[in-house]
mmCIF file of C-alpha atoms and ligand atoms in Angstrom:
data_model
loop_
_atom_site.group_PDB
_atom_site.id
_atom_site.type_symbol
_atom_site.label_atom_id
_atom_site.label_comp_id
_atom_site.label_asym_id
_atom_site.label_seq_id
_atom_site.Cartn_x
_atom_site.Cartn_y
_atom_site.Cartn_z
ATOM 1 C CA MET A 1 -11.542 -24.514 10.600
ATOM 2 C CA SER A 2 -10.755 -22.870 13.905
ATOM 3 C CA THR A 3 -8.791 -19.633 13.507
ATOM 4 C CA SER A 4 -6.524 -20.639 16.393
ATOM 5 C CA SER A 5 -5.264 -23.554 14.273
ATOM 6 C CA LEU A 6 -3.938 -21.089 11.696
ATOM 7 C CA HIS A 7 -0.367 -21.834 10.749
ATOM 8 C CA GLU A 8 2.093 -20.245 8.360
ATOM 9 C CA GLY A 9 0.924 -20.243 4.771
ATOM 10 C CA GLU A 10 -2.796 -20.116 5.525
ATOM 11 C CA LYS A 11 -4.781 -17.164 4.253
ATOM 12 C CA VAL A 12 -5.350 -14.399 6.803
ATOM 13 C CA THR A 13 -9.009 -13.370 6.904
ATOM 14 C CA ALA A 14 -11.178 -10.870 8.772
ATOM 15 C CA LEU A 15 -11.857 -13.698 11.259
ATOM 16 C CA THR A 16 -8.126 -14.206 11.827
ATOM 17 C CA LEU A 17 -7.761 -10.525 12.742
ATOM 18 C CA ALA A 18 -10.739 -10.728 15.134
ATOM 19 C CA ALA A 19 -9.207 -13.821 16.769
ATOM 20 C CA LYS A 20 -5.897 -11.987 17.180
ATOM 21 C CA LYS A 21 -7.634 -9.163 19.050
ATOM 22 C CA LYS A 22 -9.332 -11.702 21.327
ATOM 23 C CA ARG A 23 -6.028 -13.380 22.102
ATOM 24 C CA GLY A 24 -4.281 -10.027 22.629
ATOM 25 C CA GLU A 25 -1.914 -10.634 19.681
ATOM 26 C CA LEU A 26 -0.910 -7.512 17.797
ATOM 27 C CA ILE A 27 -1.909 -7.148 14.143
ATOM 28 C CA THR A 28 0.604 -5.980 11.524
ATOM 29 C CA MET A 29 -0.442 -4.073 8.416
ATOM 30 C CA LEU A 30 1.484 -2.175 5.731
ATOM 31 C CA THR A 31 0.633 -0.631 2.387
ATOM 32 C CA ALA A 32 1.624 -1.939 -1.045
ATOM 33 C CA TYR A 33 0.845 -0.745 -4.547
ATOM 34 C CA ASP A 34 2.775 -3.231 -6.698
ATOM 35 C CA TYR A 35 3.641 -6.919 -7.154
ATOM 36 C CA PRO A 36 7.208 -7.022 -5.741
ATOM 37 C CA THR A 37 6.271 -5.153 -2.558
ATOM 38 C CA ALA A 38 3.251 -7.426 -2.035
ATOM 39 C CA LEU A 39 5.472 -10.474 -2.506
ATOM 40 C CA ALA A 40 8.006 -9.194 0.058
ATOM 41 C CA LEU A 41 5.295 -8.305 2.598
ATOM 42 C CA ASP A 42 3.694 -11.714 2.185
ATOM 43 C CA HIS A 43 7.030 -13.496 2.632
ATOM 44 C CA ALA A 44 7.767 -11.340 5.701
ATOM 45 C CA GLY A 45 4.545 -12.639 7.276
ATOM 46 C CA VAL A 46 2.786 -9.271 7.578
ATOM 47 C CA ASP A 47 -0.875 -10.000 8.435
ATOM 48 C CA SER A 48 -2.539 -7.523 6.149
ATOM 49 C CA ILE A 49 -1.779 -5.390 3.103
ATOM 50 C CA LEU A 50 -3.625 -2.165 2.431
ATOM 51 C CA VAL A 51 -3.617 -0.879 -1.128
ATOM 52 C CA GLY A 52 -4.018 2.649 0.203
ATOM 53 C CA ASP A 53 -4.995 5.685 -1.800
ATOM 54 C CA SER A 54 -1.716 7.057 -0.408
ATOM 55 C CA LEU A 55 -0.713 5.575 -3.775
ATOM 56 C CA GLY A 56 -1.546 9.016 -5.180
ATOM 57 C CA MET A 57 1.131 10.731 -3.116
ATOM 58 C CA VAL A 58 3.928 8.190 -2.639
ATOM 59 C CA VAL A 59 3.816 6.548 -6.089
ATOM 60 C CA LEU A 60 1.941 8.843 -8.484
ATOM 61 C CA GLY A 61 3.372 12.127 -7.183
ATOM 62 C CA TYR A 62 0.137 14.028 -6.442
ATOM 63 C CA GLU A 63 0.084 16.574 -3.588
ATOM 64 C CA THR A 64 -2.911 14.854 -1.928
ATOM 65 C CA THR A 65 -4.952 11.662 -2.315
ATOM 66 C CA LEU A 66 -7.867 13.550 -3.897
ATOM 67 C CA SER A 67 -6.839 12.875 -7.516
ATOM 68 C CA VAL A 68 -6.755 9.084 -7.170
ATOM 69 C CA THR A 69 -9.398 7.310 -9.281
ATOM 70 C CA MET A 70 -11.104 3.924 -9.135
ATOM 71 C CA GLU A 71 -9.121 2.898 -12.222
ATOM 72 C CA ASP A 72 -5.830 3.746 -10.458
ATOM 73 C CA MET A 73 -6.875 1.714 -7.427
ATOM 74 C CA ILE A 74 -8.088 -1.313 -9.383
ATOM 75 C CA HIS A 75 -4.916 -1.352 -11.517
ATOM 76 C CA HIS A 76 -2.607 -1.337 -8.468
ATOM 77 C CA SER A 77 -4.817 -3.663 -6.390
ATOM 78 C CA LYS A 78 -4.602 -6.262 -9.173
ATOM 79 C CA ALA A 79 -0.804 -6.128 -9.065
ATOM 80 C CA VAL A 80 -0.812 -6.551 -5.275
ATOM 81 C CA SER A 81 -3.200 -9.510 -5.333
ATOM 82 C CA ARG A 82 -0.944 -11.241 -7.884
ATOM 83 C CA GLY A 83 1.940 -10.951 -5.392
ATOM 84 C CA ALA A 84 0.278 -11.810 -2.070
ATOM 85 C CA ARG A 85 -1.080 -15.264 -1.305
ATOM 86 C CA ARG A 86 -1.379 -15.212 2.472
ATOM 87 C CA ALA A 87 -1.955 -11.657 3.689
ATOM 88 C CA HIS A 88 -5.435 -10.205 4.139
ATOM 89 C CA LEU A 89 -5.896 -7.671 1.307
ATOM 90 C CA ILE A 90 -7.769 -4.387 1.641
ATOM 91 C CA GLY A 91 -8.583 -2.033 -1.218
ATOM 92 C CA ASP A 92 -8.927 1.642 -0.279
ATOM 93 C CA MET A 93 -11.974 3.315 -1.827
ATOM 94 C CA PRO A 94 -10.793 6.585 -3.436
ATOM 95 C CA PHE A 95 -12.357 10.034 -3.078
ATOM 96 C CA MET A 96 -15.806 10.267 -4.721
ATOM 97 C CA SER A 97 -16.130 6.505 -5.242
ATOM 98 C CA TYR A 98 -18.491 6.059 -2.254
ATOM 99 C CA GLN A 99 -19.733 9.508 -1.179
ATOM 100 C CA VAL A 100 -22.330 10.183 -3.900
ATOM 101 C CA SER A 101 -24.748 7.302 -3.228
ATOM 102 C CA SER A 102 -24.849 3.924 -1.498
ATOM 103 C CA ALA A 103 -25.571 2.261 -4.833
ATOM 104 C CA GLU A 104 -22.438 3.730 -6.408
ATOM 105 C CA ALA A 105 -20.440 2.844 -3.293
ATOM 106 C CA LEU A 106 -21.640 -0.768 -3.441
ATOM 107 C CA ARG A 107 -20.797 -1.102 -7.134
ATOM 108 C CA ASN A 108 -17.303 0.314 -6.615
ATOM 109 C CA ALA A 109 -16.693 -1.771 -3.478
ATOM 110 C CA GLY A 110 -17.693 -4.865 -5.458
ATOM 111 C CA ARG A 111 -15.080 -4.103 -8.119
ATOM 112 C CA PHE A 112 -12.285 -4.424 -5.548
ATOM 113 C CA LEU A 113 -13.335 -8.024 -4.812
ATOM 114 C CA GLN A 114 -14.564 -9.064 -8.253
ATOM 115 C CA GLU A 115 -11.883 -7.520 -10.498
ATOM 116 C CA ALA A 116 -8.905 -6.852 -8.225
ATOM 117 C CA GLY A 117 -8.790 -9.865 -5.891
ATOM 118 C CA MET A 118 -9.110 -7.839 -2.666
ATOM 119 C CA ASP A 119 -10.660 -9.396 0.456
ATOM 120 C CA ALA A 120 -12.171 -6.203 1.877
ATOM 121 C CA VAL A 121 -12.494 -2.469 1.290
ATOM 122 C CA LYS A 122 -11.716 0.554 3.442
ATOM 123 C CA LEU A 123 -13.470 3.885 3.428
ATOM 124 C CA GLU A 124 -13.071 7.116 5.397
ATOM 125 C CA GLY A 125 -15.619 8.812 7.631
ATOM 126 C CA GLY A 126 -17.776 8.455 10.718
ATOM 127 C CA ARG A 127 -21.515 8.603 11.376
ATOM 128 C CA HIS A 128 -22.405 10.069 7.961
ATOM 129 C CA MET A 129 -21.006 6.923 6.279
ATOM 130 C CA ALA A 130 -22.924 4.430 8.472
ATOM 131 C CA SER A 131 -25.787 3.709 6.064
ATOM 132 C CA THR A 132 -23.390 3.272 3.119
ATOM 133 C CA ILE A 133 -21.244 0.873 5.150
ATOM 134 C CA ALA A 134 -24.355 -1.145 6.093
ATOM 135 C CA VAL A 135 -25.331 -1.481 2.402
ATOM 136 C CA ILE A 136 -21.842 -2.701 1.394
ATOM 137 C CA VAL A 137 -21.595 -5.128 4.317
ATOM 138 C CA ALA A 138 -25.093 -6.489 3.554
ATOM 139 C CA ALA A 139 -23.788 -7.474 0.109
ATOM 140 C CA GLY A 140 -21.102 -9.626 1.767
ATOM 141 C CA ILE A 141 -18.202 -7.213 1.416
ATOM 142 C CA PRO A 142 -16.139 -6.660 4.590
ATOM 143 C CA VAL A 143 -15.618 -2.953 5.309
ATOM 144 C CA MET A 144 -12.811 -1.388 7.338
ATOM 145 C CA GLY A 145 -13.549 2.101 8.719
ATOM 146 C CA HIS A 146 -11.068 5.000 8.973
ATOM 147 C CA LEU A 147 -11.411 7.780 11.571
ATOM 148 C CA GLY A 148 -9.319 10.677 12.845
ATOM 149 C CA LEU A 149 -7.159 12.348 10.228
ATOM 150 C CA THR A 150 -8.983 11.302 7.068
ATOM 151 C CA PRO A 151 -6.833 12.527 4.141
ATOM 152 C CA GLN A 152 -9.757 12.714 1.699
ATOM 153 C CA SER A 153 -11.216 15.486 3.921
ATOM 154 C CA ILE A 154 -7.935 17.396 3.983
ATOM 155 C CA ARG A 155 -9.548 20.541 2.530
ATOM 156 C CA LYS A 156 -12.183 20.525 5.278
ATOM 157 C CA LEU A 157 -9.692 19.682 8.040
ATOM 158 C CA GLY A 158 -7.388 22.492 6.880
ATOM 159 C CA GLY A 159 -4.230 20.364 6.669
ATOM 160 C CA TRP A 160 -2.479 17.296 8.080
ATOM 161 C CA LYS A 161 -3.507 17.946 11.693
ATOM 162 C CA VAL A 162 -3.869 15.717 14.734
ATOM 163 C CA GLN A 163 -7.568 15.083 15.433
ATOM 164 C CA GLY A 164 -9.534 14.515 18.646
ATOM 165 C CA THR A 165 -7.414 16.659 20.943
ATOM 166 C CA SER A 166 -10.330 18.326 22.770
ATOM 167 C CA ALA A 167 -12.648 16.334 25.058
ATOM 168 C CA GLU A 168 -15.551 17.094 22.751
ATOM 169 C CA ALA A 169 -13.743 16.048 19.564
ATOM 170 C CA ALA A 170 -12.461 12.913 21.304
ATOM 171 C CA ARG A 171 -15.979 12.012 22.512
ATOM 172 C CA ARG A 172 -17.214 12.403 18.956
ATOM 173 C CA LEU A 173 -14.474 10.040 17.765
ATOM 174 C CA VAL A 174 -15.491 7.454 20.382
ATOM 175 C CA GLU A 175 -19.134 7.757 19.260
ATOM 176 C CA ASP A 176 -18.144 7.465 15.596
ATOM 177 C CA ALA A 177 -16.119 4.331 16.315
ATOM 178 C CA HIS A 178 -19.154 2.711 17.993
ATOM 179 C CA ILE A 179 -21.352 3.765 15.069
ATOM 180 C CA LEU A 180 -18.963 2.161 12.558
ATOM 181 C CA GLU A 181 -18.875 -1.054 14.585
ATOM 182 C CA ASN A 182 -22.688 -1.114 14.748
ATOM 183 C CA ALA A 183 -22.921 -0.411 11.011
ATOM 184 C CA GLY A 184 -21.002 -3.653 10.398
ATOM 185 C CA CYS A 185 -17.326 -2.660 10.031
ATOM 186 C CA TYR A 186 -15.039 -5.617 10.828
ATOM 187 C CA ALA A 187 -12.142 -3.309 11.813
ATOM 188 C CA VAL A 188 -11.302 0.363 12.009
ATOM 189 C CA ILE A 189 -8.189 2.454 11.404
ATOM 190 C CA LEU A 190 -7.470 5.427 13.675
ATOM 191 C CA GLU A 191 -5.098 7.973 12.149
ATOM 192 C CA ALA A 192 -3.274 10.787 13.966
ATOM 193 C CA ILE A 193 -5.233 10.950 17.194
ATOM 194 C CA PRO A 194 -3.943 11.122 20.801
ATOM 195 C CA ASP A 195 -2.695 7.775 22.139
ATOM 196 C CA ARG A 196 -5.006 7.713 25.169
ATOM 197 C CA VAL A 197 -8.074 8.419 23.046
ATOM 198 C CA ALA A 198 -7.082 5.579 20.686
ATOM 199 C CA GLU A 199 -6.593 3.252 23.643
ATOM 200 C CA VAL A 200 -10.050 4.081 24.999
ATOM 201 C CA ILE A 201 -11.593 3.300 21.598
ATOM 202 C CA THR A 202 -9.588 0.062 21.344
ATOM 203 C CA GLN A 203 -10.843 -1.060 24.749
ATOM 204 C CA ARG A 204 -14.455 -0.195 23.984
ATOM 205 C CA LEU A 205 -14.747 -1.825 20.545
ATOM 206 C CA HIS A 206 -15.059 -5.571 19.930
ATOM 207 C CA ILE A 207 -13.575 -5.257 16.434
ATOM 208 C CA PRO A 208 -9.820 -4.789 15.803
ATOM 209 C CA VAL A 209 -8.556 -1.207 15.948
ATOM 210 C CA ILE A 210 -5.466 -0.485 13.856
ATOM 211 C CA GLY A 211 -3.481 2.660 14.571
ATOM 212 C CA ILE A 212 -1.328 4.956 12.481
ATOM 213 C CA GLY A 213 -0.084 7.816 14.602
ATOM 214 C CA ALA A 214 -2.478 6.656 17.331
ATOM 215 C CA GLY A 215 -0.038 5.314 19.908
ATOM 216 C CA ALA A 216 0.806 1.859 21.169
ATOM 217 C CA GLY A 217 -2.541 0.989 22.723
ATOM 218 C CA CYS A 218 -4.265 -0.192 19.524
ATOM 219 C CA ASP A 219 -4.800 -3.815 18.450
ATOM 220 C CA GLY A 220 -2.356 -3.352 15.583
ATOM 221 C CA GLN A 221 -0.310 -0.881 13.571
ATOM 222 C CA VAL A 222 -0.235 0.224 9.955
ATOM 223 C CA LEU A 223 2.287 2.417 8.123
ATOM 224 C CA VAL A 224 2.740 3.554 4.548
ATOM 225 C CA SER A 225 5.528 1.217 3.358
ATOM 226 C CA ASN A 226 7.280 4.010 1.481
ATOM 227 C CA ASP A 227 7.667 5.979 4.749
ATOM 228 C CA LEU A 228 9.150 2.908 6.453
ATOM 229 C CA LEU A 229 11.476 2.227 3.513
ATOM 230 C CA GLY A 230 12.478 5.861 3.048
ATOM 231 C CA SER A 231 11.462 5.790 -0.615
ATOM 232 C CA PHE A 232 9.185 8.843 -0.322
ATOM 233 C CA ASP A 233 11.287 11.773 0.751
ATOM 234 C CA ARG A 234 8.892 14.729 0.282
ATOM 235 C CA PHE A 235 8.113 14.423 3.989
ATOM 236 C CA THR A 236 8.055 11.743 6.684
ATOM 237 C CA PRO A 237 5.205 12.022 9.165
ATOM 238 C CA ARG A 238 6.208 12.246 12.829
ATOM 239 C CA PHE A 239 4.456 8.919 13.484
ATOM 240 C CA ALA A 240 6.478 6.933 10.927
ATOM 241 C CA ARG A 241 9.698 5.095 11.755
ATOM 242 C CA LYS A 242 12.226 4.883 8.894
ATOM 243 C CA TYR A 243 13.763 1.373 8.703
ATOM 244 C CA ALA A 244 15.750 2.045 5.523
ATOM 245 C CA ASP A 245 16.815 4.867 3.232
ATOM 246 C CA LEU A 246 15.827 3.472 -0.153
ATOM 247 C CA SER A 247 15.817 6.899 -1.855
ATOM 248 C CA ALA A 248 19.530 7.237 -1.059
ATOM 249 C CA VAL A 249 20.240 3.612 -2.047
ATOM 250 C CA MET A 250 18.407 4.083 -5.371
ATOM 251 C CA GLU A 251 20.149 7.368 -6.145
ATOM 252 C CA GLN A 252 23.535 5.821 -5.388
ATOM 253 C CA ALA A 253 22.829 2.806 -7.640
ATOM 254 C CA PHE A 254 21.572 5.013 -10.498
ATOM 255 C CA ARG A 255 24.672 7.246 -10.256
ATOM 256 C CA ALA A 256 26.979 4.196 -10.285
ATOM 257 C CA TYR A 257 25.198 2.842 -13.381
ATOM 258 C CA ALA A 258 25.419 6.171 -15.246
ATOM 259 C CA ASP A 259 29.084 6.368 -14.293
ATOM 260 C CA ASP A 260 29.780 2.826 -15.552
ATOM 261 C CA VAL A 261 28.015 3.494 -18.873
ATOM 262 C CA THR A 262 29.783 6.788 -19.564
ATOM 263 C CA SER A 263 33.167 5.310 -18.628
ATOM 264 C CA ARG A 264 32.529 2.103 -20.660
ATOM 265 C CA ARG A 265 32.678 -0.187 -17.631
ATOM 266 C CA PHE A 266 29.171 -1.428 -18.461
ATOM 267 C CA PRO A 267 28.176 -3.579 -20.268
ATOM 268 C CA ALA A 268 31.037 -6.045 -19.751
ATOM 269 C CA PRO A 269 31.517 -9.175 -21.931
ATOM 270 C CA GLU A 270 29.445 -11.228 -19.468
ATOM 271 C CA HIS A 271 26.457 -8.957 -20.117
ATOM 272 C CA SER A 272 26.739 -9.343 -23.916
ATOM 273 C CA TYR A 273 25.670 -11.982 -26.431
ATOM 274 C CA HIS A 274 28.292 -13.398 -28.843
ATOM 275 C CA ILE A 275 28.416 -14.636 -32.420
ATOM 276 C CA GLY A 276 30.851 -17.411 -33.526
ATOM 277 C CA ASP A 277 34.007 -16.542 -35.549
ATOM 278 C CA GLU A 278 32.822 -18.248 -38.745
ATOM 279 C CA GLU A 279 29.428 -16.587 -38.772
ATOM 280 C CA PHE A 280 30.956 -13.212 -38.032
ATOM 281 C CA GLU A 281 33.542 -13.530 -40.801
ATOM 282 C CA ALA A 282 30.776 -14.532 -43.215
ATOM 283 C CA LEU A 283 28.864 -11.429 -42.174
ATOM 284 C CA MET A 284 31.918 -9.240 -42.755
ATOM 285 C CA GLN A 285 32.301 -10.673 -46.255
ATOM 286 C CA ASP A 286 28.609 -10.143 -47.007
ATOM 287 C CA LEU A 287 28.894 -6.553 -45.890
ATOM 288 C CA ARG A 288 32.234 -6.106 -47.632
ATOM 289 C CA MET A 289 33.719 -4.975 -44.332
ATOM 290 C CA LYS A 290 37.085 -5.815 -42.888
ATOM 291 C CA PRO A 291 37.055 -7.199 -39.348
ATOM 292 C CA ARG A 292 38.720 -4.454 -37.319
ATOM 293 C CA ASN A 293 39.941 -5.339 -33.937
ATOM 294 C CA TRP A 294 36.533 -6.732 -32.998
ATOM 295 C CA ARG A 295 36.953 -9.285 -30.358
ATOM 296 C CA VAL A 296 35.246 -12.430 -31.683
ATOM 297 C CA VAL A 297 34.702 -14.983 -28.947
HETATM 298 O O1 KIV B 301 -4.064 5.370 2.075
HETATM 299 C C1 KIV B 301 -3.439 4.881 3.029
HETATM 300 O O2 KIV B 301 -2.305 4.410 2.903
HETATM 301 C C2 KIV B 301 -4.089 4.881 4.321
HETATM 302 C C3 KIV B 301 -3.237 4.593 5.508
HETATM 303 C C4 KIV B 301 -2.502 5.816 5.863
HETATM 304 C C5 KIV B 301 -4.029 4.063 6.640
HETATM 305 O O3 KIV B 301 -5.254 5.143 4.420
#
């Protein structure tokens, strides 16, 4: 099948994303961690869903992504793959699931495809991850790279800081991007780097480059869905655009519910189940109770 014949409803693959880059069509990607979000993203026609380890912060309430485990990721990836039929699905390898040895990395990468229904995995890091990436790719598992601000290295980076702002650091990023491509990555994410540096990398690589806080010159964009929806209000990164304020909507709905319950406006008769008059009277007799002013419908 030629990728250019792809029409709505067909599965998006790594080849589809490569074809989009070739045609100059922008790639859309968002994160999901559960079934209903995956379903909505799929219906909205978003090309790719990342089950990011941002899960740890925006869903599980950790301060960083460092506490996220393989079991957390597999559990949430399974839910996402049950919801999405069309989008290309990427499972994010959590901290310490791929750094110790290539063998361990390969086994954990395999779990995302075998147990969780993902199409590919993503891992963070540049040149030092090249041999691990090559081992995973050789086993038939597509790998997406992640350069720039890599949250699993937050302790080493000293905080959530823009990367690649000096000529030397930017040159190193360009080199790392080439190294990841040569190691077999089918795509790479650039996070929080200057827009012109990201554009240079995008022009130089043959594989799709997806940006998050990397300007408009990339082949596509990814955001954490909770930032876009406004359902994570601890902080919103400068690079995220808020399309909704779900935290406020949720709080308002929860207040209205609590108000209705305490003022007896909920549940109403239409939310209740009813017993027939005869059966209810028989029950009253059995219990030797007098029907008060119960409303028997
Ligand atoms: O974990 C995640 O959601 C990510 C994106 C920020 C790219 O890695």
